[in-house]
Short mmCIF file of C-alpha atoms (C1' of nucleotides) in Angstrom, two decimals:
data_model
loop_
_atom_site.label_atom_id
_atom_site.label_comp_id
_atom_site.label_asym_id
_atom_site.label_seq_id
_atom_site.Cartn_x
_atom_site.Cartn_y
_atom_site.Cartn_z
CA MET A 1 122.98 104.49 107.44
CA SER A 2 122.26 106.53 110.66
CA LEU A 3 123.80 109.59 109.95
CA HIS A 4 121.70 112.63 109.63
CA ASP A 5 123.83 115.64 108.92
CA THR A 6 121.19 117.88 110.56
CA SER A 7 121.04 116.04 113.90
CA LYS A 8 124.74 115.62 113.59
CA SER A 9 125.21 119.42 113.38
CA VAL A 10 123.16 119.71 116.92
CA ASN A 11 124.94 117.26 118.56
CA CYS A 12 128.12 118.63 117.19
CA HIS A 13 127.33 121.98 118.98
CA ALA A 14 126.31 120.00 122.18
CA MET A 15 129.39 118.10 122.05
CA SER A 16 131.41 121.12 121.33
CA ASP A 17 130.17 123.04 124.23
CA VAL A 18 130.20 120.36 126.73
CA LEU A 19 133.78 119.53 125.69
CA ASN A 20 135.07 122.75 126.30
CA ARG A 21 134.50 121.99 130.15
CA ILE A 22 134.60 118.27 130.39
CA GLY A 23 137.41 117.72 127.70
CA ASP A 24 139.31 119.67 129.93
CA LYS A 25 142.14 117.60 131.60
CA TRP A 26 141.93 119.06 135.15
CA SER A 27 138.00 118.85 135.01
CA VAL A 28 138.13 115.20 134.24
CA MET A 29 140.53 114.61 136.96
CA VAL A 30 138.26 116.59 139.54
CA VAL A 31 135.20 114.59 138.72
CA GLY A 32 137.09 111.19 138.69
CA MET A 33 138.40 112.11 142.07
CA LEU A 34 135.25 113.23 143.44
CA GLY A 35 133.68 110.26 142.01
CA ARG A 36 135.91 107.94 143.79
CA ASN A 37 136.23 109.68 147.10
CA GLY A 38 132.86 111.27 147.61
CA THR A 39 133.75 114.60 148.89
CA LEU A 40 137.18 116.43 149.20
CA ARG A 41 138.63 119.49 150.44
CA PHE A 42 140.58 121.91 148.24
CA ASN A 43 144.06 121.03 149.36
CA GLU A 44 143.04 117.23 149.24
CA LEU A 45 142.09 117.79 145.71
CA LYS A 46 145.41 120.00 144.88
CA ARG A 47 147.53 117.14 146.42
CA MET A 48 145.81 114.26 144.79
CA ILE A 49 145.79 115.89 141.25
CA ASN A 50 149.42 116.18 140.86
CA GLY A 51 150.73 119.00 138.88
CA VAL A 52 147.42 121.17 139.26
CA SER A 53 148.13 124.86 140.08
CA GLN A 54 146.16 126.47 142.95
CA ARG A 55 144.96 128.79 140.19
CA MET A 56 143.78 126.14 137.65
CA LEU A 57 142.19 124.00 140.39
CA THR A 58 140.25 127.03 141.63
CA LEU A 59 139.12 127.86 137.96
CA THR A 60 138.44 124.23 137.28
CA LEU A 61 136.21 124.12 140.50
CA ARG A 62 134.14 127.21 139.69
CA ASN A 63 133.44 126.26 136.38
CA LEU A 64 132.16 122.84 137.28
CA GLU A 65 130.10 124.30 140.06
CA ARG A 66 128.61 126.78 137.60
CA ASP A 67 127.88 123.91 135.23
CA GLY A 68 125.82 122.34 137.89
CA LEU A 69 128.42 119.31 138.47
CA VAL A 70 130.00 120.06 141.55
CA THR A 71 128.85 121.17 144.86
CA ARG A 72 130.83 123.78 147.14
CA THR A 73 130.26 123.49 150.92
CA ILE A 74 131.59 126.12 153.00
CA TYR A 75 132.20 125.36 156.74
CA PRO A 76 132.34 128.85 158.53
CA GLU A 77 135.15 127.66 160.91
CA VAL A 78 138.39 128.92 161.43
CA PRO A 79 140.49 127.75 159.62
CA PRO A 80 138.27 127.81 156.84
CA ARG A 81 137.06 124.46 155.45
CA VAL A 82 135.39 124.06 151.98
CA GLU A 83 134.31 120.70 150.64
CA TYR A 84 133.69 119.66 147.23
CA GLY A 85 131.40 116.95 146.00
CA LEU A 86 129.49 115.85 143.09
CA THR A 87 125.72 116.93 142.50
CA GLU A 88 123.41 114.20 140.82
CA MET A 89 124.33 115.37 137.45
CA GLY A 90 127.94 115.05 138.23
CA LYS A 91 127.49 111.72 139.33
CA THR A 92 126.00 110.70 136.09
CA LEU A 93 129.02 112.01 134.33
CA ASP A 94 131.44 109.95 136.53
CA GLY A 95 130.21 107.06 134.59
CA PRO A 96 131.18 108.12 131.19
CA ILE A 97 134.35 109.43 132.67
CA SER A 98 135.39 106.38 134.51
CA LYS A 99 135.07 104.44 131.16
CA LEU A 100 137.48 106.75 129.81
CA TRP A 101 139.77 106.49 132.65
CA ASP A 102 139.85 102.67 132.38
CA TRP A 103 140.48 103.07 128.49
CA SER A 104 143.50 105.16 129.55
CA SER A 105 144.89 103.00 131.95
CA GLU A 106 144.43 100.09 129.80
CA HIS A 107 145.69 101.36 126.60
CA HIS A 108 148.43 103.79 127.66
CA THR A 109 151.22 101.48 127.09
CA ALA A 110 150.13 100.63 123.50
CA ILE A 111 149.80 104.14 122.75
CA ILE A 112 153.38 104.91 124.13
CA GLU A 113 154.41 102.28 122.07
CA ALA A 114 152.73 103.30 118.75
CA ARG A 115 154.17 106.75 119.24
CA SER A 116 157.81 105.77 119.34
CA VAL A 117 157.24 103.46 116.40
CA TYR A 118 155.49 106.37 114.63
CA ASP A 119 158.63 108.87 115.59
CA ALA A 120 161.22 106.14 114.47
CA ARG A 121 159.72 105.84 111.20
CA ALA A 122 159.28 109.51 110.79
CA THR A 123 162.91 110.19 111.71
CA ALA A 124 164.13 107.54 109.32
CA VAL A 125 162.12 108.99 106.44
CA ALA A 126 163.48 112.38 107.45
CA ALA A 127 167.27 110.98 107.33
CA ALA A 128 166.63 109.25 104.18
CA GLU A 129 165.42 112.11 102.31
CA PRO A 130 168.19 115.07 102.13
CA ARG A 131 167.49 115.02 98.33
CA LYS A 132 165.29 118.29 98.85
CA VAL A 133 168.27 120.13 100.35
CA ALA A 134 170.77 118.53 97.60
CA TYR A 135 168.55 120.02 95.08
CA ALA A 136 167.95 123.09 96.70
CA GLN A 137 171.55 123.91 97.08
CA GLY A 138 173.14 122.27 93.84
CA MET M 1 137.82 101.98 150.33
CA SER M 2 139.32 101.12 146.86
CA LEU M 3 141.48 103.91 146.65
CA HIS M 4 145.25 103.77 146.71
CA ASP M 5 147.27 106.68 146.57
CA THR M 6 150.13 105.00 144.71
CA SER M 7 148.05 103.37 141.98
CA LYS M 8 146.16 106.73 141.99
CA SER M 9 149.43 108.36 140.82
CA VAL M 10 150.11 106.07 138.20
CA ASN M 11 146.74 106.15 136.91
CA CYS M 12 146.72 109.88 137.08
CA HIS M 13 149.80 110.02 134.83
CA ALA M 14 148.43 107.94 132.45
CA MET M 15 145.02 109.80 132.37
CA SER M 16 147.12 113.05 132.10
CA ASP M 17 149.06 111.71 129.29
CA VAL M 18 146.06 110.15 127.52
CA LEU M 19 143.82 113.05 128.05
CA ASN M 20 146.12 115.68 126.36
CA ARG M 21 145.10 113.49 123.11
CA ILE M 22 141.60 112.31 123.59
CA GLY M 23 140.66 115.24 125.84
CA ASP M 24 141.17 117.46 122.82
CA LYS M 25 137.89 118.58 121.07
CA TRP M 26 138.98 117.97 117.55
CA SER M 27 140.26 114.40 118.43
CA VAL M 28 137.12 113.37 120.10
CA MET M 29 135.05 114.81 117.15
CA VAL M 30 137.33 112.93 114.65
CA VAL M 31 137.30 109.59 116.65
CA GLY M 32 133.38 110.14 117.00
CA MET M 33 133.06 110.82 113.17
CA LEU M 34 135.13 107.94 112.12
CA GLY M 35 133.46 105.61 114.42
CA ARG M 36 130.08 106.36 113.06
CA ASN M 37 131.17 106.48 109.43
CA GLY M 38 133.61 103.89 109.21
CA THR M 39 136.24 105.63 106.61
CA LEU M 40 136.44 109.41 105.56
CA ARG M 41 138.79 111.57 103.13
CA PHE M 42 140.15 114.56 104.71
CA ASN M 43 137.72 117.25 103.32
CA GLU M 44 134.93 115.08 104.15
CA LEU M 45 135.92 115.44 107.82
CA LYS M 46 136.57 118.85 107.66
CA ARG M 47 132.86 119.56 106.29
CA MET M 48 131.36 117.31 109.04
CA ILE M 49 133.43 118.49 111.81
CA ASN M 50 131.95 122.22 111.61
CA GLY M 51 134.70 124.88 112.55
CA VAL M 52 137.82 122.99 112.49
CA SER M 53 140.42 124.51 110.33
CA GLN M 54 142.50 122.84 108.01
CA ARG M 55 145.59 123.14 109.92
CA MET M 56 144.01 121.70 112.99
CA LEU M 57 142.40 118.85 111.35
CA THR M 58 145.87 118.03 109.78
CA LEU M 59 147.47 118.33 113.18
CA THR M 60 144.72 116.32 114.97
CA LEU M 61 144.85 113.37 112.32
CA ARG M 62 148.68 113.27 112.49
CA ASN M 63 148.47 113.01 116.31
CA LEU M 64 145.94 110.40 116.16
CA GLU M 65 147.98 108.42 113.51
CA ARG M 66 150.90 108.79 115.78
CA ASP M 67 149.02 107.37 118.91
CA GLY M 68 147.99 104.41 116.78
CA LEU M 69 144.26 105.42 116.88
CA VAL M 70 143.62 106.42 113.18
CA THR M 71 144.83 104.80 109.83
CA ARG M 72 145.96 106.87 107.12
CA THR M 73 145.64 105.49 103.51
CA ILE M 74 146.99 107.21 100.55
CA TYR M 75 145.71 106.22 97.17
CA PRO M 76 148.20 107.47 94.49
CA GLU M 77 145.77 108.91 92.24
CA VAL M 78 145.30 112.20 90.61
CA PRO M 79 143.48 113.97 92.14
CA PRO M 80 145.12 112.52 95.37
CA ARG M 81 142.76 110.59 97.57
CA VAL M 82 143.51 109.90 101.37
CA GLU M 83 141.22 107.97 103.58
CA TYR M 84 141.18 107.81 107.23
CA GLY M 85 139.48 105.13 109.64
CA LEU M 86 139.90 103.83 113.03
CA THR M 87 142.52 101.26 114.37
CA GLU M 88 141.35 98.41 116.20
CA MET M 89 142.43 100.48 119.41
CA GLY M 90 140.70 103.35 117.91
CA LYS M 91 137.51 101.60 117.93
CA THR M 92 137.61 100.40 121.57
CA LEU M 93 138.03 104.13 122.10
CA ASP M 94 134.84 104.93 120.33
CA GLY M 95 132.88 103.08 122.97
CA PRO M 96 134.05 105.66 125.80
CA ILE M 97 133.79 108.30 123.59
CA SER M 98 130.14 107.82 122.50
CA LYS M 99 129.28 107.36 126.26
CA LEU M 100 130.40 110.80 126.77
CA TRP M 101 128.70 112.09 123.42
CA ASP M 102 125.56 110.47 124.51
CA TRP M 103 125.95 112.11 128.09
CA SER M 104 126.52 115.59 126.26
CA SER M 105 123.47 115.62 124.52
CA GLU M 106 121.45 114.36 127.10
CA HIS M 107 122.48 116.87 129.89
CA HIS M 108 123.35 119.93 127.60
CA THR M 109 120.29 121.58 128.44
CA ALA M 110 120.59 121.02 132.23
CA ILE M 111 124.03 122.61 131.95
CA ILE M 112 123.03 125.67 130.33
CA GLU M 113 120.32 126.20 132.68
CA ALA M 114 122.64 125.64 135.51
CA ARG M 115 125.21 128.15 134.07
CA SER M 116 122.33 130.77 133.79
CA VAL M 117 121.27 130.22 137.45
CA TYR M 118 124.99 130.30 138.39
CA ASP M 119 125.56 133.73 136.48
CA ALA M 120 122.27 135.56 137.70
CA ARG M 121 123.06 134.62 141.36
CA ALA M 122 126.68 135.66 140.87
CA THR M 123 125.43 139.08 139.28
CA ALA M 124 123.01 139.64 142.27
CA VAL M 125 125.75 139.08 144.79
CA ALA M 126 127.95 141.56 142.80
CA ALA M 127 125.11 144.04 142.68
CA ALA M 128 124.46 143.79 146.61
CA GLU M 129 128.02 144.25 147.51
CA PRO M 130 129.10 147.49 146.50
CA ARG M 131 130.55 148.00 150.20
CA LYS M 132 133.85 147.10 149.42
CA VAL M 133 134.04 150.06 147.00
CA ALA M 134 132.08 152.40 149.57
CA TYR M 135 134.42 151.53 152.24
CA ALA M 136 137.61 151.70 150.01
CA GLN M 137 136.31 155.17 148.81
CA GLY M 138 135.30 156.35 152.17
"C1'" DC N 1 143.40 126.66 154.84
"C1'" DA N 2 141.13 128.40 150.73
"C1'" DG N 3 141.41 131.37 147.34
"C1'" DG N 4 141.73 136.60 144.88
"C1'" DA N 5 144.65 139.50 141.93
"C1'" DT N 6 148.42 140.05 139.12
"C1'" DC N 7 152.17 139.42 135.91
"C1'" DC N 8 154.42 137.15 132.16
"C1'" DT N 9 155.20 133.63 129.31
"C1'" DC N 10 154.45 129.90 126.14
"C1'" DG N 11 151.73 127.38 123.15
"C1'" DT N 12 147.68 127.21 120.65
"C1'" DC N 13 145.02 128.22 116.96
"C1'" DG N 14 143.32 130.70 112.57
"C1'" DA N 15 144.55 132.90 108.48
"C1'" DT N 16 147.17 133.06 104.40
"C1'" DA N 17 150.22 131.62 100.72
"C1'" DC N 18 152.28 128.11 98.35
"C1'" DT N 19 153.07 122.66 96.42
"C1'" DG N 20 152.64 118.11 94.42
"C1'" DC Q 1 142.54 117.31 96.73
"C1'" DA Q 2 145.40 116.96 100.53
"C1'" DG Q 3 148.38 118.91 102.50
"C1'" DT Q 4 153.10 122.15 104.21
"C1'" DA Q 5 155.07 126.48 105.87
"C1'" DT Q 6 154.97 130.72 108.22
"C1'" DC Q 7 153.30 134.44 110.86
"C1'" DG Q 8 150.73 136.91 114.31
"C1'" DA Q 9 147.40 137.21 117.75
"C1'" DC Q 10 145.23 135.52 121.68
"C1'" DG Q 11 144.51 133.00 125.86
"C1'" DA Q 12 145.50 129.43 128.81
"C1'" DG Q 13 148.00 128.59 132.58
"C1'" DG Q 14 152.03 128.75 136.05
"C1'" DA Q 15 154.52 131.80 139.58
"C1'" DT Q 16 154.05 134.83 142.85
"C1'" DC Q 17 152.40 137.60 146.44
"C1'" DC Q 18 148.45 138.82 149.59
"C1'" DT Q 19 143.83 138.18 152.37
"C1'" DG Q 20 139.89 136.51 155.30
#
DNA sequence: CAGGATCCTCGTCGATACTG
DNA sequence: CAGTATCGACGAGGATCCTG
């Protein structure tokens, strides 16, 4: 088949590295938001992303900027204004992320359901098996 | 434009929830591997994934199973044999993940480069600005 | 408004040892 | 082989306060 262990290792490394950034929840959010809205200010992002702390948003943006995915434009005004946008590379990432996004909203319900099924079964099994305790105490 | 804040919030929630699972490095790896190879045993996955601990692989597989993305088949033999595969929903996830995978290997180099550029600039700025210290100490 | 600095907590993960 | 159980270390991340 099409599986070469060597190339697999290399891809694995690249994925591993890239995933450390883009696999991050907030990064995906930021790229998604910027991909949809073009350009946003710090507090606009903060409001839209819902749950992100100021610290995390700052760090996320810095990392994305460092990786060449996000541009940071400072307007020397008062009050200060900083706008964030996607670089060309960032825009190419928006494609895959959108796919992921679509997948999420499409299958979210199914996942929630699968979880409750799994949990119900797990609980049932746990309840049906107090034997361990009985033996241990007997 | 096509941005509705309300639907955004909902999607944000769904993404947030889903990303907690699939945004996880190991989960992506596992789904990727299973997507490519069809079905794999525990230690096969462990060997292929390169760096995952036995504990993390177990947890990852349990979570994926719980979310209805991975099947777990136990063969009552000795020595024990357990095979993992993707569910139908899991297979649909393999698409988006493959996109991400491809993107990773395609842009990995550019990212590494962007980082070193950024770091070089950051270092230069830090070196060019000992004024703070000078003022503070003067 | 946009962030830097700090503290502190909670969860994550790896290592290890044991089981069926 | 395929796990479970436990512990300890570490770092991510939130809360808070402060600056330009």
